Amino acid sequence: MKILFLDDMPQRWHTFCTKIPDKYLDDCYYAESYDEAVELVEDNGVDYFTHYFLDHDLNEEDYASVIEADEHYGSTSEEGSKNGTVFARWMVENKCKADVIVCHSMNPAGRDKMQSILKGQCSHDVFDAPFGWKTPERFLTTK
């Protein structure tokens, strides 16, 4: 099992690490940004990670209101941001495959958008789990 955890808040990563069994800690990778996540996948291969835990809002620009969600999320222009939706699209375009993907963002519009992009494309098991990083053991299955 190889886990990629994408979130801009290191404290969530630290909480996640205290909640998973010790035997998985050496196989967990942390990315704080879209660019770091892409680099980890490119360096290790699109089939390397079996589990992804994905945040949507990866910097202050992403904390737009839900009302603005359809216009804002997914933008990579200078006015927009490389957020979780953009990473989800990158995963599909690069044919990443995973056993489990957990969309753990607290942003409901962002979670929905990531799920709709990833479901059936990168994994059949894509979960809507706000705060999913607090209870990761329920998602740590292998096929």
CSV table of N, CA and C in Angstrom, one decimal:
chain,number,residue,atom,x,y,z
A,1,MET,N,0.8,-1.2,0.0
A,1,MET,CA,0.0,0.0,0.0
A,1,MET,C,0.9,1.2,0.0
A,2,LYS,N,0.6,2.1,-0.9
A,2,LYS,CA,1.3,3.4,-1.0
A,2,LYS,C,0.3,4.5,-1.0
A,3,ILE,N,0.5,5.5,-0.1
A,3,ILE,CA,-0.5,6.6,0.1
A,3,ILE,C,0.0,7.9,-0.3
A,4,LEU,N,-0.7,8.7,-1.1
A,4,LEU,CA,-0.4,10.1,-1.3
A,4,LEU,C,-1.4,10.9,-0.6
A,5,PHE,N,-1.0,11.8,0.2
A,5,PHE,CA,-1.9,12.7,1.0
A,5,PHE,C,-1.6,14.2,0.5
A,6,LEU,N,-2.6,14.8,-0.2
A,6,LEU,CA,-2.5,16.1,-0.7
A,6,LEU,C,-3.3,17.1,0.1
A,7,ASP,N,-2.7,18.0,0.8
A,7,ASP,CA,-3.4,19.0,1.6
A,7,ASP,C,-2.4,20.1,1.9
A,8,ASP,N,-2.9,21.3,1.9
A,8,ASP,CA,-2.1,22.5,2.2
A,8,ASP,C,-1.9,22.8,3.7
A,9,MET,N,-2.5,22.0,4.5
A,9,MET,CA,-2.3,22.2,6.0
A,9,MET,C,-1.6,21.1,6.6
A,10,PRO,N,-0.3,21.3,6.9
A,10,PRO,CA,0.6,20.3,7.5
A,10,PRO,C,0.0,19.6,8.8
A,11,GLN,N,-0.8,20.4,9.6
A,11,GLN,CA,-1.4,19.8,10.8
A,11,GLN,C,-2.3,18.7,10.5
A,12,ARG,N,-3.0,18.7,9.3
A,12,ARG,CA,-3.9,17.6,8.9
A,12,ARG,C,-3.0,16.4,8.6
A,13,TRP,N,-1.9,16.6,7.9
A,13,TRP,CA,-1.0,15.5,7.6
A,13,TRP,C,-0.5,14.8,8.9
A,14,HIS,N,-0.1,15.7,9.9
A,14,HIS,CA,0.4,15.1,11.2
A,14,HIS,C,-0.7,14.3,11.9
A,15,THR,N,-2.0,14.8,11.9
A,15,THR,CA,-3.1,14.1,12.5
A,15,THR,C,-3.3,12.8,11.7
A,16,PHE,N,-3.3,12.8,10.4
A,16,PHE,CA,-3.4,11.6,9.6
A,16,PHE,C,-2.4,10.6,10.0
A,17,CYS,N,-1.2,11.0,10.2
A,17,CYS,CA,-0.1,10.0,10.5
A,17,CYS,C,-0.3,9.4,11.9
A,18,THR,N,-1.0,10.1,12.8
A,18,THR,CA,-1.2,9.5,14.1
A,18,THR,C,-2.4,8.6,14.1
A,19,LYS,N,-3.2,8.6,13.0
A,19,LYS,CA,-4.4,7.8,13.0
A,19,LYS,C,-4.2,6.5,12.2
A,20,ILE,N,-3.2,6.4,11.4
A,20,ILE,CA,-3.0,5.2,10.6
A,20,ILE,C,-2.1,4.2,11.3
A,21,PRO,N,-2.2,2.9,11.0
A,21,PRO,CA,-1.3,1.9,11.6
A,21,PRO,C,0.1,2.2,11.3
A,22,ASP,N,1.0,2.0,12.2
A,22,ASP,CA,2.4,2.3,12.1
A,22,ASP,C,3.0,1.6,10.8
A,23,LYS,N,2.5,0.4,10.5
A,23,LYS,CA,3.1,-0.4,9.4
A,23,LYS,C,2.9,0.4,8.1
A,24,TYR,N,2.1,1.4,8.0
A,24,TYR,CA,1.9,2.1,6.7
A,24,TYR,C,2.7,3.4,6.7
A,25,LEU,N,3.2,3.8,7.8
A,25,LEU,CA,3.9,5.2,7.8
A,25,LEU,C,5.0,5.3,6.8
A,26,ASP,N,5.8,4.3,6.6
A,26,ASP,CA,6.9,4.4,5.7
A,26,ASP,C,6.4,4.5,4.2
A,27,ASP,N,5.2,4.2,4.0
A,27,ASP,CA,4.6,4.2,2.6
A,27,ASP,C,3.7,5.4,2.4
A,28,CYS,N,3.8,6.4,3.2
A,28,CYS,CA,2.9,7.6,3.1
A,28,CYS,C,3.8,8.7,2.5
A,29,TYR,N,3.2,9.5,1.6
A,29,TYR,CA,3.9,10.6,1.0
A,29,TYR,C,3.0,11.8,1.2
A,30,TYR,N,3.6,12.9,1.5
A,30,TYR,CA,2.8,14.2,1.7
A,30,TYR,C,3.2,15.2,0.6
A,31,ALA,N,2.1,15.8,0.0
A,31,ALA,CA,2.3,16.9,-0.9
A,31,ALA,C,1.4,18.1,-0.4
A,32,GLU,N,2.0,19.2,-0.3
A,32,GLU,CA,1.3,20.4,0.2
A,32,GLU,C,0.7,21.2,-1.0
A,33,SER,N,1.1,20.9,-2.2
A,33,SER,CA,0.6,21.6,-3.4
A,33,SER,C,0.3,20.7,-4.6
A,34,TYR,N,-0.4,21.3,-5.5
A,34,TYR,CA,-0.6,20.6,-6.8
A,34,TYR,C,0.8,20.1,-7.4
A,35,ASP,N,1.7,21.1,-7.5
A,35,ASP,CA,3.0,20.8,-8.1
A,35,ASP,C,3.7,19.7,-7.4
A,36,GLU,N,3.7,19.7,-6.1
A,36,GLU,CA,4.4,18.6,-5.3
A,36,GLU,C,3.7,17.3,-5.6
A,37,ALA,N,2.4,17.2,-5.6
A,37,ALA,CA,1.7,16.0,-5.9
A,37,ALA,C,2.0,15.5,-7.3
A,38,VAL,N,2.0,16.3,-8.3
A,38,VAL,CA,2.3,15.9,-9.6
A,38,VAL,C,3.8,15.3,-9.7
A,39,GLU,N,4.7,16.0,-9.0
A,39,GLU,CA,6.1,15.6,-9.0
A,39,GLU,C,6.2,14.2,-8.4
A,40,LEU,N,5.5,14.0,-7.3
A,40,LEU,CA,5.5,12.6,-6.6
A,40,LEU,C,5.0,11.5,-7.5
A,41,VAL,N,3.9,11.8,-8.2
A,41,VAL,CA,3.4,10.8,-9.1
A,41,VAL,C,4.3,10.6,-10.3
A,42,GLU,N,4.8,11.6,-10.9
A,42,GLU,CA,5.7,11.5,-12.0
A,42,GLU,C,7.0,10.7,-11.6
A,43,ASP,N,7.5,11.0,-10.4
A,43,ASP,CA,8.7,10.4,-10.0
A,43,ASP,C,8.5,8.9,-9.7
A,44,ASN,N,7.3,8.5,-9.2
A,44,ASN,CA,7.1,7.2,-8.8
A,44,ASN,C,6.3,6.3,-9.8
A,45,GLY,N,5.6,7.0,-10.7
A,45,GLY,CA,4.8,6.3,-11.7
A,45,GLY,C,3.3,6.4,-11.4
A,46,VAL,N,2.5,6.4,-12.4
A,46,VAL,CA,1.0,6.6,-12.3
A,46,VAL,C,0.3,5.5,-11.5
A,47,ASP,N,0.9,4.3,-11.4
A,47,ASP,CA,0.3,3.2,-10.7
A,47,ASP,C,0.9,2.9,-9.4
A,48,TYR,N,1.8,3.8,-8.9
A,48,TYR,CA,2.6,3.5,-7.7
A,48,TYR,C,1.7,3.7,-6.5
A,49,PHE,N,0.9,4.8,-6.4
A,49,PHE,CA,0.0,5.0,-5.3
A,49,PHE,C,-1.3,4.2,-5.3
A,50,THR,N,-1.6,3.5,-4.3
A,50,THR,CA,-2.8,2.8,-4.2
A,50,THR,C,-4.0,3.5,-3.6
A,51,HIS,N,-3.6,4.5,-2.7
A,51,HIS,CA,-4.6,5.3,-2.0
A,51,HIS,C,-4.2,6.8,-2.1
A,52,TYR,N,-5.2,7.6,-2.4
A,52,TYR,CA,-5.1,9.1,-2.4
A,52,TYR,C,-6.0,9.7,-1.4
A,53,PHE,N,-5.5,10.6,-0.7
A,53,PHE,CA,-6.4,11.5,0.2
A,53,PHE,C,-6.2,12.9,-0.3
A,54,LEU,N,-7.3,13.4,-0.9
A,54,LEU,CA,-7.2,14.7,-1.6
A,54,LEU,C,-8.0,15.8,-1.0
A,55,ASP,N,-7.3,16.9,-0.8
A,55,ASP,CA,-8.0,18.2,-0.4
A,55,ASP,C,-8.3,19.0,-1.6
A,56,HIS,N,-9.2,19.9,-1.6
A,56,HIS,CA,-9.5,20.7,-2.7
A,56,HIS,C,-8.8,22.1,-2.7
A,57,ASP,N,-9.0,22.8,-1.6
A,57,ASP,CA,-8.6,24.1,-1.5
A,57,ASP,C,-7.1,24.1,-1.0
A,58,LEU,N,-6.2,24.3,-1.9
A,58,LEU,CA,-4.8,24.2,-1.7
A,58,LEU,C,-4.0,25.5,-1.4
A,59,ASN,N,-4.7,26.6,-1.4
A,59,ASN,CA,-4.1,27.9,-1.0
A,59,ASN,C,-5.3,28.9,-0.8
A,60,GLU,N,-4.9,30.1,-0.4
A,60,GLU,CA,-5.9,31.1,-0.1
A,60,GLU,C,-6.8,31.4,-1.2
A,61,GLU,N,-6.3,31.3,-2.4
A,61,GLU,CA,-7.1,31.6,-3.6
A,61,GLU,C,-8.3,30.7,-3.8
A,62,ASP,N,-8.1,29.5,-3.2
A,62,ASP,CA,-9.2,28.5,-3.4
A,62,ASP,C,-10.3,28.6,-2.4
A,63,TYR,N,-10.2,29.4,-1.4
A,63,TYR,CA,-11.2,29.5,-0.4
A,63,TYR,C,-12.3,30.5,-0.9
A,64,ALA,N,-12.8,30.2,-2.1
A,64,ALA,CA,-13.9,31.0,-2.6
A,64,ALA,C,-15.2,30.4,-2.1
A,65,SER,N,-16.2,31.2,-2.1
A,65,SER,CA,-17.5,30.7,-1.6
A,65,SER,C,-18.1,29.7,-2.5
A,66,VAL,N,-19.0,28.9,-2.0
A,66,VAL,CA,-19.6,27.8,-2.8
A,66,VAL,C,-20.4,28.4,-3.9
A,67,ILE,N,-20.9,29.6,-3.8
A,67,ILE,CA,-21.6,30.3,-4.8
A,67,ILE,C,-20.7,30.5,-6.1
A,68,GLU,N,-19.5,30.8,-5.8
A,68,GLU,CA,-18.5,31.1,-6.9
A,68,GLU,C,-17.9,29.8,-7.4
A,69,ALA,N,-18.3,28.6,-6.8
A,69,ALA,CA,-17.6,27.4,-7.1
A,69,ALA,C,-17.5,27.0,-8.6
A,70,ASP,N,-18.6,27.1,-9.3
A,70,ASP,CA,-18.6,26.6,-10.7
A,70,ASP,C,-17.7,27.5,-11.6
A,71,GLU,N,-17.6,28.8,-11.2
A,71,GLU,CA,-16.7,29.6,-12.0
A,71,GLU,C,-15.3,29.5,-11.6
A,72,HIS,N,-15.0,29.2,-10.3
A,72,HIS,CA,-13.7,29.3,-9.8
A,72,HIS,C,-12.9,28.0,-9.8
A,73,TYR,N,-13.5,26.9,-9.4
A,73,TYR,CA,-12.8,25.6,-9.3
A,73,TYR,C,-12.4,25.1,-10.6
A,74,GLY,N,-11.2,24.6,-10.7
A,74,GLY,CA,-10.7,24.1,-11.9
A,74,GLY,C,-9.9,25.0,-12.7
A,75,SER,N,-9.9,26.3,-12.4
A,75,SER,CA,-9.2,27.3,-13.1
A,75,SER,C,-7.7,27.2,-12.9
A,76,THR,N,-6.9,27.2,-13.9
A,76,THR,CA,-5.4,27.3,-13.7
A,76,THR,C,-4.9,28.6,-14.3
A,77,SER,N,-5.7,29.5,-14.6
A,77,SER,CA,-5.3,30.8,-15.2
A,77,SER,C,-4.6,31.6,-14.0
A,78,GLU,N,-4.0,32.7,-14.4
A,78,GLU,CA,-3.4,33.5,-13.4
A,78,GLU,C,-4.3,34.0,-12.3
A,79,GLU,N,-5.6,34.1,-12.6
A,79,GLU,CA,-6.6,34.5,-11.7
A,79,GLU,C,-7.0,33.3,-10.8
A,80,GLY,N,-6.8,32.1,-11.3
A,80,GLY,CA,-7.3,30.9,-10.6
A,80,GLY,C,-6.2,30.2,-9.8
A,81,SER,N,-6.3,28.9,-9.6
A,81,SER,CA,-5.4,28.2,-8.8
A,81,SER,C,-5.3,26.8,-9.2
A,82,LYS,N,-4.2,26.2,-8.9
A,82,LYS,CA,-4.0,24.7,-9.1
A,82,LYS,C,-4.5,24.0,-7.8
A,83,ASN,N,-5.8,23.7,-7.9
A,83,ASN,CA,-6.4,23.1,-6.7
A,83,ASN,C,-6.7,21.6,-6.9
A,84,GLY,N,-7.4,21.0,-6.0
A,84,GLY,CA,-7.7,19.6,-6.1
A,84,GLY,C,-8.4,19.2,-7.3
A,85,THR,N,-9.3,20.0,-7.8
A,85,THR,CA,-10.0,19.7,-9.1
A,85,THR,C,-9.0,19.6,-10.2
A,86,VAL,N,-8.1,20.5,-10.3
A,86,VAL,CA,-7.0,20.5,-11.3
A,86,VAL,C,-6.2,19.3,-11.2
A,87,PHE,N,-5.9,18.9,-10.0
A,87,PHE,CA,-5.1,17.6,-9.8
A,87,PHE,C,-5.9,16.4,-10.2
A,88,ALA,N,-7.2,16.4,-9.9
A,88,ALA,CA,-8.0,15.3,-10.3
A,88,ALA,C,-8.0,15.2,-11.9
A,89,ARG,N,-8.2,16.3,-12.5
A,89,ARG,CA,-8.1,16.3,-14.0
A,89,ARG,C,-6.8,15.7,-14.5
A,90,TRP,N,-5.7,16.2,-13.8
A,90,TRP,CA,-4.3,15.7,-14.2
A,90,TRP,C,-4.2,14.2,-14.0
A,91,MET,N,-4.8,13.7,-12.9
A,91,MET,CA,-4.8,12.2,-12.7
A,91,MET,C,-5.5,11.5,-13.8
A,92,VAL,N,-6.6,12.0,-14.3
A,92,VAL,CA,-7.4,11.3,-15.4
A,92,VAL,C,-6.6,11.4,-16.7
A,93,GLU,N,-6.1,12.6,-17.0
A,93,GLU,CA,-5.3,12.8,-18.2
A,93,GLU,C,-4.1,11.9,-18.3
A,94,ASN,N,-3.5,11.6,-17.1
A,94,ASN,CA,-2.3,10.8,-17.0
A,94,ASN,C,-2.5,9.3,-16.7
A,95,LYS,N,-3.8,9.0,-16.7
A,95,LYS,CA,-4.3,7.6,-16.5
A,95,LYS,C,-3.8,7.0,-15.2
A,96,CYS,N,-3.9,7.8,-14.1
A,96,CYS,CA,-3.5,7.3,-12.8
A,96,CYS,C,-4.6,6.3,-12.4
A,97,LYS,N,-4.2,5.2,-11.7
A,97,LYS,CA,-5.1,4.2,-11.2
A,97,LYS,C,-4.9,4.1,-9.7
A,98,ALA,N,-6.0,3.9,-8.9
A,98,ALA,CA,-5.8,3.7,-7.5
A,98,ALA,C,-6.9,2.7,-7.0
A,99,ASP,N,-6.6,2.1,-5.8
A,99,ASP,CA,-7.7,1.3,-5.2
A,99,ASP,C,-8.7,2.1,-4.6
A,100,VAL,N,-8.3,3.2,-3.9
A,100,VAL,CA,-9.2,4.1,-3.1
A,100,VAL,C,-8.7,5.5,-3.3
A,101,ILE,N,-9.7,6.4,-3.5
A,101,ILE,CA,-9.5,7.8,-3.5
A,101,ILE,C,-10.5,8.4,-2.5
A,102,VAL,N,-9.9,9.2,-1.5
A,102,VAL,CA,-10.8,9.9,-0.5
A,102,VAL,C,-10.7,11.4,-0.8
A,103,CYS,N,-11.8,12.0,-1.1
A,103,CYS,CA,-11.9,13.4,-1.2
A,103,CYS,C,-12.3,14.0,0.1
A,104,HIS,N,-11.3,14.5,0.9
A,104,HIS,CA,-11.5,14.8,2.3
A,104,HIS,C,-11.6,16.3,2.5
A,105,SER,N,-11.7,17.1,1.4
A,105,SER,CA,-11.9,18.5,1.6
A,105,SER,C,-13.2,18.9,2.3
A,106,MET,N,-13.1,20.0,3.1
A,106,MET,CA,-14.3,20.5,3.8
A,106,MET,C,-15.1,21.3,2.8
A,107,ASN,N,-14.7,21.5,1.6
A,107,ASN,CA,-15.4,22.3,0.6
A,107,ASN,C,-16.3,21.4,-0.2
A,108,PRO,N,-17.7,21.4,0.1
A,108,PRO,CA,-18.5,20.5,-0.6
A,108,PRO,C,-18.5,20.6,-2.1
A,109,ALA,N,-18.5,21.8,-2.7
A,109,ALA,CA,-18.5,21.9,-4.1
A,109,ALA,C,-17.2,21.3,-4.7
A,110,GLY,N,-16.1,21.6,-4.0
A,110,GLY,CA,-14.8,21.0,-4.5
A,110,GLY,C,-14.8,19.5,-4.4
A,111,ARG,N,-15.3,18.9,-3.3
A,111,ARG,CA,-15.3,17.5,-3.2
A,111,ARG,C,-16.2,16.9,-4.3
A,112,ASP,N,-17.3,17.5,-4.5
A,112,ASP,CA,-18.2,16.9,-5.6
A,112,ASP,C,-17.6,17.0,-6.9
A,113,LYS,N,-16.9,18.1,-7.2
A,113,LYS,CA,-16.3,18.2,-8.5
A,113,LYS,C,-15.2,17.1,-8.7
A,114,MET,N,-14.3,17.0,-7.7
A,114,MET,CA,-13.3,16.0,-7.7
A,114,MET,C,-13.8,14.6,-7.9
A,115,GLN,N,-14.9,14.3,-7.1
A,115,GLN,CA,-15.5,12.9,-7.2
A,115,GLN,C,-16.0,12.7,-8.6
A,116,SER,N,-16.7,13.6,-9.2
A,116,SER,CA,-17.3,13.4,-10.5
A,116,SER,C,-16.2,13.2,-11.6
A,117,ILE,N,-15.1,13.8,-11.4
A,117,ILE,CA,-14.0,13.7,-12.4
A,117,ILE,C,-13.3,12.3,-12.2
A,118,LEU,N,-13.1,11.9,-11.0
A,118,LEU,CA,-12.3,10.7,-10.7
A,118,LEU,C,-13.1,9.3,-10.7
A,119,LYS,N,-14.3,9.4,-10.4
A,119,LYS,CA,-15.1,8.1,-10.2
A,119,LYS,C,-15.2,7.4,-11.6
A,120,GLY,N,-14.7,6.2,-11.6
A,120,GLY,CA,-14.7,5.3,-12.8
A,120,GLY,C,-13.6,5.6,-13.7
A,121,GLN,N,-12.9,6.7,-13.5
A,121,GLN,CA,-11.7,7.0,-14.3
A,121,GLN,C,-10.4,6.5,-13.7
A,122,CYS,N,-10.2,6.9,-12.4
A,122,CYS,CA,-9.0,6.5,-11.7
A,122,CYS,C,-9.3,5.5,-10.7
A,123,SER,N,-10.5,5.3,-10.2
A,123,SER,CA,-10.9,4.3,-9.2
A,123,SER,C,-12.4,4.2,-9.2
A,124,HIS,N,-12.8,3.0,-8.8
A,124,HIS,CA,-14.3,2.8,-8.6
A,124,HIS,C,-14.6,3.2,-7.2
A,125,ASP,N,-13.7,3.2,-6.3
A,125,ASP,CA,-13.9,3.6,-4.9
A,125,ASP,C,-13.4,5.0,-4.6
A,126,VAL,N,-14.3,5.9,-4.9
A,126,VAL,CA,-14.0,7.3,-4.6
A,126,VAL,C,-15.0,7.8,-3.6
A,127,PHE,N,-14.4,8.2,-2.4
A,127,PHE,CA,-15.3,8.5,-1.3
A,127,PHE,C,-15.4,10.0,-1.0
A,128,ASP,N,-16.6,10.5,-0.7
A,128,ASP,CA,-16.9,11.8,-0.2
A,128,ASP,C,-16.7,11.8,1.3
A,129,ALA,N,-15.6,12.3,1.8
A,129,ALA,CA,-15.4,12.1,3.3
A,129,ALA,C,-14.7,13.4,3.9
A,130,PRO,N,-15.6,14.4,4.1
A,130,PRO,CA,-15.0,15.6,4.7
A,130,PRO,C,-14.4,15.2,6.1
A,131,PHE,N,-13.3,15.7,6.4
A,131,PHE,CA,-12.6,15.3,7.6
A,131,PHE,C,-12.1,13.8,7.5
A,132,GLY,N,-12.1,13.2,6.4
A,132,GLY,CA,-11.6,11.8,6.2
A,132,GLY,C,-10.2,11.6,6.7
A,133,TRP,N,-9.4,12.6,6.8
A,133,TRP,CA,-8.1,12.5,7.3
A,133,TRP,C,-8.1,12.2,8.8
A,134,LYS,N,-9.2,12.4,9.5
A,134,LYS,CA,-9.3,12.1,10.9
A,134,LYS,C,-9.5,10.7,11.2
A,135,THR,N,-10.1,10.0,10.2
A,135,THR,CA,-10.4,8.5,10.4
A,135,THR,C,-10.0,7.7,9.2
A,136,PRO,N,-8.7,7.8,8.8
A,136,PRO,CA,-8.3,7.1,7.6
A,136,PRO,C,-8.3,5.6,7.6
A,137,GLU,N,-8.3,5.0,8.8
A,137,GLU,CA,-8.2,3.6,8.8
A,137,GLU,C,-9.3,2.9,8.1
A,138,ARG,N,-10.5,3.5,8.1
A,138,ARG,CA,-11.7,2.9,7.4
A,138,ARG,C,-11.5,2.8,5.9
A,139,PHE,N,-10.5,3.6,5.3
A,139,PHE,CA,-10.3,3.6,3.9
A,139,PHE,C,-9.0,2.8,3.5
A,140,LEU,N,-8.3,2.2,4.5
A,140,LEU,CA,-7.0,1.6,4.2
A,140,LEU,C,-7.2,0.1,3.9
A,141,THR,N,-7.8,-0.2,2.7
A,141,THR,CA,-8.0,-1.5,2.3
A,141,THR,C,-7.1,-1.8,1.1
A,142,THR,N,-6.8,-3.0,0.8
A,142,THR,CA,-6.1,-3.4,-0.4
A,142,THR,C,-6.9,-4.4,-1.2
A,143,LYS,N,-6.7,-4.4,-2.5
A,143,LYS,CA,-7.5,-5.3,-3.3
A,143,LYS,C,-6.6,-6.4,-3.8
